[in-house]
XYZ file of C-alpha atoms in Angstrom:
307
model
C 0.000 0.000 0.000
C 1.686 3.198 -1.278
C -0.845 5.364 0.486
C -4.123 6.581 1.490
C -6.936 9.013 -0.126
C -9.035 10.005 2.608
C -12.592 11.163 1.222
C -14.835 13.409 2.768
C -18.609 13.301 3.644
C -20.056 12.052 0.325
C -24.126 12.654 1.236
C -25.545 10.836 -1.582
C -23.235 12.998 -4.149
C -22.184 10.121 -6.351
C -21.393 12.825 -9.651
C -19.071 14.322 -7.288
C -17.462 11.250 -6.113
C -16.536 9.598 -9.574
C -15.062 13.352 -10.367
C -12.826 12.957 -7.649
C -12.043 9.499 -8.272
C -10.627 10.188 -11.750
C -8.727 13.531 -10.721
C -6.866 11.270 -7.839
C -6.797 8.780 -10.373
C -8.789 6.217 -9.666
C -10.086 3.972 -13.226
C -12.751 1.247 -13.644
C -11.186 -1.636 -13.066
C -12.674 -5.526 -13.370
C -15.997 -3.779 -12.097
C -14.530 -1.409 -9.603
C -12.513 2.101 -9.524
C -8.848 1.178 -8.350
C -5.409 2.671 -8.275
C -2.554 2.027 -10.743
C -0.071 2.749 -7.756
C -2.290 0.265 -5.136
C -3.472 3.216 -2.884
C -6.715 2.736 -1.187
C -9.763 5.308 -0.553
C -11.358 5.688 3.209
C -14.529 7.138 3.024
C -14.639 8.798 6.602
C -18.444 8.113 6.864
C -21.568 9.750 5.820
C -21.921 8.523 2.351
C -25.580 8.740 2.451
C -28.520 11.349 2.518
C -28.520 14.675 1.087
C -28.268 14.275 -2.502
C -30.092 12.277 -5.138
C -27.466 9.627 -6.175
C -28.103 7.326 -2.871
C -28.122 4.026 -4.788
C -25.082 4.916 -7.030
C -23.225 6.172 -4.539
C -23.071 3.113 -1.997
C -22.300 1.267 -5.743
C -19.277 2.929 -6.155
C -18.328 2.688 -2.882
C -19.331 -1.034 -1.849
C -17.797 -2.723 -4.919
C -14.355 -0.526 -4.323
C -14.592 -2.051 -0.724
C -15.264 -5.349 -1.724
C -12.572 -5.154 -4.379
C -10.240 -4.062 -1.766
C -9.418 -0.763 -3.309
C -11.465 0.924 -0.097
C -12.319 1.012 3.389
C -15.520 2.983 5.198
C -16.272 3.714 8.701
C -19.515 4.510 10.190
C -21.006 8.347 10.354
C -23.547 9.821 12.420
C -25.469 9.718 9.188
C -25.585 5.549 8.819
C -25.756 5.372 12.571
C -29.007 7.134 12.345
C -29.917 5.203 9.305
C -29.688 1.640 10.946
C -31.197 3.045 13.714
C -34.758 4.044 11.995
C -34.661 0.782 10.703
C -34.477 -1.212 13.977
C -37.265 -2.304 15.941
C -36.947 -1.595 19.418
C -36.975 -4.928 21.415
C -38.638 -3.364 24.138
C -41.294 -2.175 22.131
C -41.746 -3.810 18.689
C -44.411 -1.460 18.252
C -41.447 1.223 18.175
C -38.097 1.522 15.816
C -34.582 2.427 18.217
C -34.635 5.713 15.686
C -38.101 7.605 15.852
C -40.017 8.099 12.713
C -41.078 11.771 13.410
C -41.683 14.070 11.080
C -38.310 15.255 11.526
C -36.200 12.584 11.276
C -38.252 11.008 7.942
C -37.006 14.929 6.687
C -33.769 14.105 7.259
C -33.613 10.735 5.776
C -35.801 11.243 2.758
C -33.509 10.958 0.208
C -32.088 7.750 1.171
C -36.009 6.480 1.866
C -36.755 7.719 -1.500
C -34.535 5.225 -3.489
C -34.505 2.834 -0.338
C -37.936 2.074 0.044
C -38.421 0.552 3.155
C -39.010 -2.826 3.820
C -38.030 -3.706 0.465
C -35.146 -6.183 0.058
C -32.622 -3.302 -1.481
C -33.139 -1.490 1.728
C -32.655 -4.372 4.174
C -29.282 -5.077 1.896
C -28.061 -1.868 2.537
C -28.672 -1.403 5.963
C -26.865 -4.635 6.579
C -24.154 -3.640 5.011
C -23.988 -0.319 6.788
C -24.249 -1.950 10.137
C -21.246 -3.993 9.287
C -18.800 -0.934 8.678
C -16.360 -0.183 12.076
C -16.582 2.678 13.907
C -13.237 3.697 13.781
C -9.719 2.621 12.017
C -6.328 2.491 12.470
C -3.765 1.612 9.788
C 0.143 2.572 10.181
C -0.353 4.815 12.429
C -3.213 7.292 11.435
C -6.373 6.817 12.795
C -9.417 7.206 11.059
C -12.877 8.241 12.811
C -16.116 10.130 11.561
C -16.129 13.364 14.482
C -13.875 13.168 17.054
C -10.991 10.793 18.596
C -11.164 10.259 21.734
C -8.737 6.941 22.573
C -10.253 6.853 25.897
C -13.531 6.327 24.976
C -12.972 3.449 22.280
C -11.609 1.371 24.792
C -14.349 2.049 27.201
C -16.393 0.689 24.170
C -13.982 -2.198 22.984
C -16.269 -5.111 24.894
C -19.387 -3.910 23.186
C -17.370 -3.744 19.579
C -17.032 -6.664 17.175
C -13.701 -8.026 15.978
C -13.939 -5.720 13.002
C -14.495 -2.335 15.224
C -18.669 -2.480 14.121
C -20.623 -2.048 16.259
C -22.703 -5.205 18.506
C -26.180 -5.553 18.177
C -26.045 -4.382 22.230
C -24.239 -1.625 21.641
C -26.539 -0.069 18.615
C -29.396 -0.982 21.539
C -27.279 0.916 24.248
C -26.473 3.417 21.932
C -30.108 4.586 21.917
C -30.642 4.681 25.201
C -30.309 8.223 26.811
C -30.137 7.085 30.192
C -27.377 4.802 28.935
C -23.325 6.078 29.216
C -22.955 4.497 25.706
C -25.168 6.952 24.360
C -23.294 10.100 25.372
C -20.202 8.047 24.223
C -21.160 7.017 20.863
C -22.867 10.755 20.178
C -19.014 12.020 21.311
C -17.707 10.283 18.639
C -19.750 10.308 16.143
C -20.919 14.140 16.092
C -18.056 15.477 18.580
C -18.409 17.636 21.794
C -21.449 20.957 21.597
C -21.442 23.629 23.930
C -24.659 26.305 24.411
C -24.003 29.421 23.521
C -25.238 32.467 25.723
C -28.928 33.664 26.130
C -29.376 35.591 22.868
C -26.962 34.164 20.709
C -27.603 31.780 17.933
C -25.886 30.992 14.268
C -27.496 29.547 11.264
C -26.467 26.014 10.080
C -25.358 24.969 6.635
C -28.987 24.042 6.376
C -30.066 27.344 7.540
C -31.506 26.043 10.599
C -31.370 28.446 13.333
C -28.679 26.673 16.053
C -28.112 27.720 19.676
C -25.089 25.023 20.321
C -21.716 25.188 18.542
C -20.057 22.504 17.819
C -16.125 22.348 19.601
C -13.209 22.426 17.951
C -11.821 19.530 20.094
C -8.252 19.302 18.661
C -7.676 22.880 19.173
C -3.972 24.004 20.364
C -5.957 26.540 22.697
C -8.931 28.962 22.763
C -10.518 30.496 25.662
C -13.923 32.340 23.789
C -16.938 30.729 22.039
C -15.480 32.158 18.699
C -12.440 30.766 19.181
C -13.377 27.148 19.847
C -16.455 27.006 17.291
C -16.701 24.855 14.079
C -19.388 26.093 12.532
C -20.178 27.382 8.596
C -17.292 30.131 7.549
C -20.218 33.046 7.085
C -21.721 32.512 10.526
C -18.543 32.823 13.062
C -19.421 36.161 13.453
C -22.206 35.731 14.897
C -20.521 33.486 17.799
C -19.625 35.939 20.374
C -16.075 36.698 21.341
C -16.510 36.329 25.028
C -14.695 33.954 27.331
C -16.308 30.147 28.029
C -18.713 30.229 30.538
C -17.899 26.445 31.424
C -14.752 24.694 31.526
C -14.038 22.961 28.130
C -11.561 20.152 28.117
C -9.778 20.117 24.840
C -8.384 16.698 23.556
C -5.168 16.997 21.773
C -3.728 14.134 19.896
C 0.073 13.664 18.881
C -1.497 10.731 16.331
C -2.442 11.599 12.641
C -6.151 11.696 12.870
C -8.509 12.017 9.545
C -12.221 13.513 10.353
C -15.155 14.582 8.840
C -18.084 15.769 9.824
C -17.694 19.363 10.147
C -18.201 21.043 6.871
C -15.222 23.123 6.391
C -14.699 26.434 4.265
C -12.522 26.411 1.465
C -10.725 28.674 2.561
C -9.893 27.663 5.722
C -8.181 23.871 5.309
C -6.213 23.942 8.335
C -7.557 22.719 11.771
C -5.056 24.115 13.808
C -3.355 21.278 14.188
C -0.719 19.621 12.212
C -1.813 15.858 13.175
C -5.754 16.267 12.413
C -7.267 16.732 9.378
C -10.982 17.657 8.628
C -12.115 16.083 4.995
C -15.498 17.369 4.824
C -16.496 20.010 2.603
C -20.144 19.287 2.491
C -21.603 22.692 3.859
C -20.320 23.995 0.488
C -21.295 21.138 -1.881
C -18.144 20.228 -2.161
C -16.310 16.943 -2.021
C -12.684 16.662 -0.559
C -9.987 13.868 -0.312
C -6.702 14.209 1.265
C -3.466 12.442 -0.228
C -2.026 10.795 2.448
C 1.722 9.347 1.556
C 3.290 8.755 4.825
C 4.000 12.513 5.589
C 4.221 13.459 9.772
C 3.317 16.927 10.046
C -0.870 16.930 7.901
C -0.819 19.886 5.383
C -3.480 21.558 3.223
C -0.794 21.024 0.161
C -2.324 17.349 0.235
C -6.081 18.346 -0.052
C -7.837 18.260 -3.212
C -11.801 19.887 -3.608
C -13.818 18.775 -5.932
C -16.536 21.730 -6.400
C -19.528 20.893 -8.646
């Protein structure tokens, strides 16, 4: 393995994907997209909802795995997904993930060309539950919000030999009185913090937002601004006050790749030389990082694909 191309959140965006493919140089090869030079892809987890392309997408992205040209972890986004298609044991009646109005919202894309109940849907919710929550492969670590060492090995019984998770924990994991539930959420979305009476940004949905989500591998940062990953156009409106509550920030001397966070463009650093946000979502755009054994993570390495 001569290296790794770390994709971003994909959200159903399968024209943007096979762009990026071919400009890292990925070609069609005995029914999947492979590397002349044997790199392999990650896809750092939430390849589905949002866009339109829901069934091509996991295509592309299951026969590369299967072919051995890629790996996948598990987002917040097919967390969610196997979780509106549970049943919850302790009341059939009931699925783990509600189906409020909501959450159906949320999903619809994927429902639209996933019908449930259908076989295609079952098939692809298997295969979601099957993907590990986290990697690591010489020495980087690969995880879909936030690393957090501690935690995984809290969660290590519960975890099958692969990293996916147990049919206990995806129970636990929905259970708010449960400490796997604050756990899994940690990792999964990363750390939130409320921001003071009368403050509130926008997200990249244009939902009106009251928590920020923390910029956990920060160096340092003692105001809301400074700590807060939200959309490029909205950090003015996070006030540049000091915290009003003690924020422990978790620094990592390990190469970590994340998504999740829908960077600008313009801003491809995190801060931090060893992590390395690939998600570019918030602007439509798809990102991969070229990972070739380098120490110190630079933006040199980052390729956007804009539609």
């Amino acid at each position: 393995m001569t290296g790794f191309d770390v994709i971003g959140d994909v959200h159903g965006r399968a024209d943007l994907l096979l762009q990026l493919l071919q400009a890292l140089g990925y070609k069609m090869r005995q029914g999947a997209y492979q590397h002349a030079d044997n790199r392999q892809a990650v896809f750092i987890g939430d390849m589905i909802d949002g866009g339109n392309q829901q069934r091509q997408t996991l295509r592309i992205i299951r026969d590369m795995v299967n072919a051995g040209s890629a790996l996948a972890i598990l987002g917040n986004h097919e967390f969610n997904a196997i979780s509106f298609a549970t049943l919850d044991p302790a009341d059939p009646s009931r699925y783990l993930r509600v189906h409020n109005v909501k959450n159906c919202r949320h999903h619809r894309a994927f429902l639209d060309e996933f019908p449930p109940h259908g076989k295609a849907y079952q098939d692809a919710i298997d295969w979601l539950s099957g993907l590990p929550l986290y990697l690591e492969k010489q020495g980087v670590a690969f995880i879909h919000a936030c690393w957090r060492p501690d935690l995984i090995t809290g969660l290590q019984p519960y975890l099958s030999l692969d990293n996916s998770m147990t049919p206990e924990l995806l129970l636990s994991a929905n259970r708010p009185d449960s400490v796997h539930y604050e756990t899994m959420a940690l990792l999964l979305k990363g750390p939130e913090l409320t921001l003071p009476a009368g403050y509130h940004f926008n997200d990249k949905h244009g939902v009106k937002r009251n928590d920020i989500r923390l910029k956990w591998w920060a160096r340092q940062g003692s105001s809301y601004r400074d700590l807060a990953a939200v959309p490029y156009s909205q950090i003015m409106k996070i006030p540049d006050i000091p915290l009003q509550q003690k924020v422990v920030l978790h620094q990592t001397r390990q190469r970590v790749f994340i998504g999740h966070y829908s960077m600008h463009q313009t801003n491809l650093s995190l801060d931090n030389r060893h992590v390395a946000c690939v998600d570019f979502s918030g602007n439509k755009q798809l990102a991969a990082y070229r990972w070739s054994g380098e120490e110190s993570l630079t933006s040199d390495n980052l390729l956007v694909m804009a539609p």
